CSV table of C-alpha atoms in Angstrom, one decimal:
chain,number,residue,atom,x,y,z
A,265,ALA,CA,91.7,108.9,24.2
A,266,GLU,CA,94.4,106.3,24.6
A,267,GLN,CA,95.5,104.3,27.8
A,268,PRO,CA,97.7,101.4,27.2
A,269,CYS,CA,97.7,99.0,29.8
A,270,HIS,CA,98.9,95.5,29.9
A,271,PRO,CA,97.8,93.1,27.7
A,272,GLU,CA,94.1,92.4,26.8
A,273,GLY,CA,92.0,90.6,29.2
A,274,THR,CA,94.3,91.6,32.1
A,275,PHE,CA,92.6,93.7,35.4
A,276,THR,CA,94.8,96.7,34.6
A,277,GLN,CA,92.5,96.7,31.6
A,278,ALA,CA,89.3,95.9,33.4
A,279,ALA,CA,90.5,99.6,35.8
A,280,ALA,CA,91.1,101.2,32.4
A,281,VAL,CA,87.5,100.5,31.4
A,282,LYS,CA,86.3,101.7,34.5
A,283,HIS,CA,88.1,104.6,34.8
A,284,PHE,CA,87.4,105.6,31.6
A,285,GLY,CA,83.9,104.0,30.3
A,286,ASP,CA,83.8,101.3,27.5
A,287,SER,CA,84.3,104.8,24.8
A,288,ALA,CA,87.9,104.4,25.3
A,289,ARG,CA,90.4,103.3,23.1
A,290,VAL,CA,92.8,100.8,25.6
A,291,VAL,CA,96.4,99.7,23.9
A,292,PRO,CA,98.1,97.0,25.5
A,293,LEU,CA,101.5,97.2,26.7
A,294,PRO,CA,103.4,94.1,28.4
A,295,ALA,CA,105.3,95.6,30.4
A,296,ILE,CA,105.2,99.1,33.6
A,297,ASP,CA,107.9,101.0,32.4
A,298,GLU,CA,106.7,100.6,28.6
A,299,VAL,CA,103.4,102.4,30.0
A,300,PHE,CA,105.0,105.3,31.1
A,301,ARG,CA,107.8,105.6,28.5
A,302,GLU,CA,104.4,106.1,26.1
A,303,VAL,CA,102.4,108.3,27.9
A,304,ALA,CA,105.6,110.4,28.3
A,305,ALA,CA,106.6,110.4,24.5
A,306,GLY,CA,103.1,111.4,23.7
A,307,ALA,CA,101.6,108.9,21.5
A,308,VAL,CA,98.7,108.0,24.5
A,309,ASP,CA,96.8,110.2,26.7
A,310,TYR,CA,97.1,108.5,30.0
A,311,GLY,CA,98.8,105.2,31.5
A,312,VAL,CA,96.9,102.7,33.7
A,313,VAL,CA,99.6,100.8,36.3
A,314,PRO,CA,98.8,98.7,39.6
A,315,VAL,CA,100.6,100.1,42.4
A,316,GLU,CA,99.7,98.1,45.2
A,317,ASN,CA,97.3,95.0,46.4
A,318,SER,CA,95.6,94.2,49.2
A,319,THR,CA,96.8,90.9,50.1
A,320,GLU,CA,100.6,91.1,48.3
A,321,GLY,CA,101.1,94.8,48.9
A,322,VAL,CA,103.0,97.1,47.0
A,323,VAL,CA,104.3,96.8,43.2
A,324,ASN,CA,107.5,97.4,43.0
A,325,HIS,CA,107.9,98.1,39.3
A,326,THR,CA,105.8,101.2,39.4
A,327,LEU,CA,107.4,102.8,42.2
A,328,ASP,CA,111.0,102.5,40.7
A,329,SER,CA,109.4,104.0,37.2
A,330,PHE,CA,108.9,107.2,38.8
A,331,ILE,CA,111.7,107.5,40.3
A,332,GLU,CA,112.9,107.4,36.9
A,333,SER,CA,110.0,109.4,35.4
A,334,SER,CA,108.4,112.8,35.1
A,335,LEU,CA,104.9,111.9,34.5
A,336,GLN,CA,102.3,112.9,37.0
A,337,ILE,CA,99.7,111.1,39.4
A,338,CYS,CA,96.2,112.4,37.5
A,339,GLY,CA,93.8,109.9,38.9
A,340,GLU,CA,94.0,106.3,40.9
A,341,VAL,CA,91.5,103.5,40.4
A,342,GLU,CA,90.6,100.6,43.6
A,343,LEU,CA,89.3,97.5,41.7
A,344,ARG,CA,88.2,94.4,44.0
A,345,ILE,CA,90.0,91.6,42.2
A,346,HIS,CA,88.1,87.9,41.3
A,347,HIS,CA,90.5,84.7,40.4
A,348,HIS,CA,89.3,82.0,38.4
A,349,LEU,CA,90.5,78.5,37.8
A,350,LEU,CA,89.9,78.4,34.0
A,351,ILE,CA,90.7,75.4,31.5
A,352,GLY,CA,90.5,75.5,27.7
A,353,PRO,CA,88.4,72.3,25.3
A,354,ASN,CA,91.2,70.4,25.6
A,355,THR,CA,92.1,70.1,29.6
A,356,ARG,CA,90.1,67.3,31.3
A,357,PRO,CA,89.3,68.8,34.5
A,358,ASP,CA,91.1,65.8,36.9
A,359,ALA,CA,94.4,65.6,34.6
A,360,ILE,CA,95.6,69.3,35.7
A,361,SER,CA,99.4,69.5,35.9
A,362,ARG,CA,100.3,73.0,35.3
A,363,VAL,CA,98.8,76.2,36.2
A,364,TYR,CA,100.0,79.4,35.2
A,365,SER,CA,99.3,82.7,36.0
A,366,HIS,CA,101.0,86.4,36.8
A,367,PRO,CA,103.1,85.9,40.0
A,368,GLN,CA,100.9,87.9,41.7
A,369,SER,CA,97.8,86.0,40.9
A,370,LEU,CA,99.8,83.1,42.0
A,371,ALA,CA,100.5,84.3,45.6
A,372,GLN,CA,97.0,85.8,46.4
A,373,CYS,CA,95.5,82.2,45.4
A,374,ARG,CA,98.8,80.4,47.1
A,375,LYS,CA,96.4,78.3,50.4
A,376,TRP,CA,93.7,77.2,47.7
A,377,LEU,CA,96.2,76.3,44.8
A,378,ASP,CA,98.5,74.1,48.4
A,379,ALA,CA,94.5,73.1,49.0
A,380,HIS,CA,93.6,71.9,45.8
A,381,LEU,CA,96.5,71.3,43.3
A,382,PRO,CA,99.6,70.4,45.4
A,383,ARG,CA,101.1,68.9,42.9
A,384,ALA,CA,100.6,71.1,39.9
A,385,GLU,CA,103.5,73.2,39.0
A,386,ARG,CA,102.9,76.5,39.2
A,387,ILE,CA,104.2,78.8,36.4
A,388,THR,CA,104.4,82.7,35.8
A,389,LEU,CA,103.9,84.1,33.0
A,390,ASN,CA,103.9,88.5,32.7
A,391,SER,CA,100.2,88.7,32.6
A,392,ASN,CA,97.1,86.4,34.0
A,393,ALA,CA,95.8,87.3,30.2
A,394,GLU,CA,98.9,85.9,28.7
A,395,ALA,CA,97.7,82.3,30.9
A,396,ALA,CA,94.6,82.5,29.5
A,397,ARG,CA,95.5,82.6,26.0
A,398,ARG,CA,98.1,80.0,26.6
A,399,VAL,CA,95.9,77.9,28.1
A,400,SER,CA,93.2,77.6,25.0
A,401,GLY,CA,95.1,75.8,23.2
A,402,GLU,CA,97.2,73.4,25.3
A,403,TRP,CA,96.3,70.1,26.6
A,404,SER,CA,96.5,69.9,31.3
A,405,SER,CA,97.0,73.2,31.9
A,406,ALA,CA,94.9,75.6,33.6
A,407,ALA,CA,95.0,79.3,33.8
A,408,ILE,CA,94.6,81.6,36.6
A,409,ALA,CA,93.0,85.0,35.7
A,410,GLY,CA,89.6,86.8,35.7
A,411,ALA,CA,86.2,86.9,34.2
A,412,MET,CA,87.9,89.2,31.2
A,413,ALA,CA,90.5,86.8,30.1
A,414,GLU,CA,88.0,84.2,30.5
A,415,SER,CA,85.1,85.5,28.0
A,416,LEU,CA,87.9,86.8,25.5
A,417,TYR,CA,89.5,83.5,25.4
A,418,GLY,CA,86.7,81.2,25.1
A,419,LEU,CA,87.8,79.2,28.6
A,420,SER,CA,85.6,77.6,31.1
A,421,ARG,CA,85.7,78.6,34.7
A,422,LEU,CA,86.1,75.0,37.1
A,423,HIS,CA,86.1,77.6,40.4
A,424,SER,CA,85.3,80.6,40.8
A,425,ASN,CA,86.8,83.3,43.0
A,426,ILE,CA,89.6,81.2,44.1
A,427,GLU,CA,91.6,83.7,46.0
A,428,ASP,CA,92.3,83.2,49.6
A,429,GLN,CA,91.5,86.8,51.0
A,430,PRO,CA,87.8,87.3,50.0
A,431,ASP,CA,88.0,91.2,49.9
A,432,ASN,CA,91.2,90.9,47.2
A,433,THR,CA,91.5,94.7,45.9
A,434,THR,CA,94.1,96.2,43.7
A,435,ARG,CA,95.1,99.8,43.4
A,436,PHE,CA,95.8,101.4,40.1
A,437,LEU,CA,97.1,105.0,39.5
A,438,ILE,CA,96.3,106.4,36.4
A,439,ILE,CA,99.3,108.7,34.7
A,440,GLY,CA,99.6,111.7,33.1
A,441,ARG,CA,101.5,114.8,32.1
A,442,GLU,CA,98.9,117.3,33.4
A,443,ASN,CA,98.5,118.1,36.7
A,444,VAL,CA,94.8,118.0,38.3
A,445,PRO,CA,92.4,120.5,39.9
A,446,PRO,CA,90.8,119.8,43.2
A,447,SER,CA,87.5,118.2,43.1
A,448,GLY,CA,86.4,118.7,46.9
A,449,ASP,CA,87.9,114.9,48.3
A,450,ASP,CA,91.7,114.2,47.3
A,451,LYS,CA,95.1,112.4,47.7
A,452,THR,CA,98.6,113.7,47.4
A,453,SER,CA,101.2,111.3,46.2
A,454,ILE,CA,105.0,112.6,47.2
A,455,MET,CA,108.2,111.2,46.8
A,456,VAL,CA,111.3,112.2,49.0
A,457,SER,CA,114.8,111.5,49.3
A,458,VAL,CA,116.2,111.6,52.8
A,459,ARG,CA,119.9,111.8,54.0
A,460,ASN,CA,120.7,108.8,55.4
A,461,GLU,CA,120.8,110.5,59.8
A,462,PRO,CA,119.4,109.2,63.0
A,463,GLY,CA,115.9,110.6,62.9
A,464,ALA,CA,115.4,111.3,59.5
A,465,LEU,CA,112.4,109.5,59.2
A,466,TYR,CA,110.6,111.0,62.0
A,467,HIS,CA,111.7,114.6,60.6
A,468,LEU,CA,110.0,114.0,57.4
A,469,LEU,CA,107.2,112.9,58.9
A,470,ALA,CA,106.9,115.8,61.8
A,471,PRO,CA,105.3,118.1,60.2
A,472,PHE,CA,102.5,116.0,58.9
A,473,GLN,CA,101.2,115.4,62.3
A,474,ARG,CA,101.6,119.1,62.8
A,475,GLN,CA,99.2,120.1,60.0
A,476,GLY,CA,96.9,117.4,61.1
A,477,LEU,CA,97.2,116.0,57.4
A,478,ASP,CA,95.9,111.9,57.0
A,479,LEU,CA,99.0,109.7,56.2
A,480,THR,CA,97.0,107.0,53.6
A,481,ARG,CA,100.5,104.8,52.8
A,482,ILE,CA,104.1,105.3,53.1
A,483,GLU,CA,107.0,102.6,51.5
A,484,THR,CA,110.4,102.6,51.3
A,485,ARG,CA,112.7,102.1,48.1
A,486,PRO,CA,116.4,101.7,47.6
A,487,SER,CA,117.7,105.1,46.2
A,488,ARG,CA,119.9,104.3,42.4
A,489,THR,CA,121.7,106.7,43.2
A,490,ARG,CA,123.5,106.4,46.6
A,491,ARG,CA,124.7,102.8,48.6
A,492,TRP,CA,122.3,102.0,51.7
A,493,SER,CA,120.4,105.6,51.0
A,494,TYR,CA,116.1,105.4,50.3
A,495,VAL,CA,113.7,106.9,49.1
A,496,PHE,CA,109.8,107.6,50.4
A,497,PHE,CA,106.7,107.3,48.8
A,498,ILE,CA,103.9,108.9,50.6
A,499,ASP,CA,100.1,109.0,50.1
A,500,PHE,CA,98.3,111.8,52.2
A,501,ALA,CA,94.7,113.2,52.4
A,502,GLY,CA,95.1,116.9,50.9
A,503,HIS,CA,95.3,118.5,47.4
A,504,ARG,CA,98.9,120.3,46.4
A,505,ASP,CA,97.2,123.3,46.3
A,506,ASP,CA,95.1,123.4,50.4
A,507,PRO,CA,97.2,125.5,52.6
A,508,LYS,CA,97.9,122.4,54.7
A,509,VAL,CA,99.7,120.7,52.6
A,510,ARG,CA,101.8,123.8,50.8
A,511,ASN,CA,102.9,124.4,54.3
A,512,THR,CA,103.0,120.7,55.1
A,513,LEU,CA,105.7,120.6,52.0
A,514,ASP,CA,107.2,124.1,52.4
A,515,GLU,CA,108.4,123.0,55.7
A,516,ILE,CA,109.9,119.4,54.2
A,517,ALA,CA,111.6,120.8,51.4
A,518,PRO,CA,114.6,122.0,53.2
A,519,GLN,CA,115.4,119.3,54.9
A,520,VAL,CA,115.1,116.8,52.5
A,521,VAL,CA,117.3,115.8,49.7
A,522,ASP,CA,115.0,115.8,47.2
A,523,LEU,CA,110.9,116.4,47.1
A,524,ARG,CA,108.8,115.7,44.5
A,525,VAL,CA,105.5,116.0,43.9
A,526,LEU,CA,104.3,113.0,42.5
A,527,GLY,CA,100.4,114.1,41.8
A,528,SER,CA,97.0,115.0,43.6
A,529,TYR,CA,94.1,113.2,42.2
A,530,PRO,CA,90.5,112.2,43.6
A,531,ARG,CA,90.2,109.6,45.7
A,532,ALA,CA,89.5,106.6,44.3
A,533,VAL,CA,86.1,104.6,45.1
A,534,LEU,CA,85.8,100.8,45.3
């Protein structure tokens, strides 16, 4: 089976290995929407995409890709994220003038950078693996990346675990084309468009409360089709085949503009 993820050496690749094991063939891709396209086209079996980080919040590109895609969520992975400051053989530790990384990684290490490298220019790239690859041949630059990128590009680690929050965790979704049967400990994700009218969100959430379903996340994205209307992404405990879940969705469906079950899948273990 093939699972596309971000470029080789990223945390997304580490999440793919955690979920599928070392024997899976991983296909690196440069952007989240390309992962969705490859899975939808049948070129690969599954995709792995980041959806939220405990420090920086939701990954909007992933949510927006679901708005335009018919793919299912068939799993989730939670990964503790440790960032390291890495340099190549040409860089002196006291002469770092540039720090490369993914914008999320830079944001997750903001306080550390302010304290230790306040004068270094922060340069954002598409991935922290791309940052590691770039500094391997440069002078006076450092990368913020994980251990996988460190070993892949032969870099030296100047500082370990420079993330501002010690429990910094990213949640990844496994996307595919089929539904997943119940495992006994599942979550369901739905996408709902509502009319822009008073009490719309209250009426949307009330059935969950009546059925005793535990909401684990709710996010809002602007609708692509109508100005000042919104799409809600809701995660809750339970499988789409559970009677409580079925009753809740049946109650919601007539009162919203659009309701799509993105998938039911086993809850991640950290």
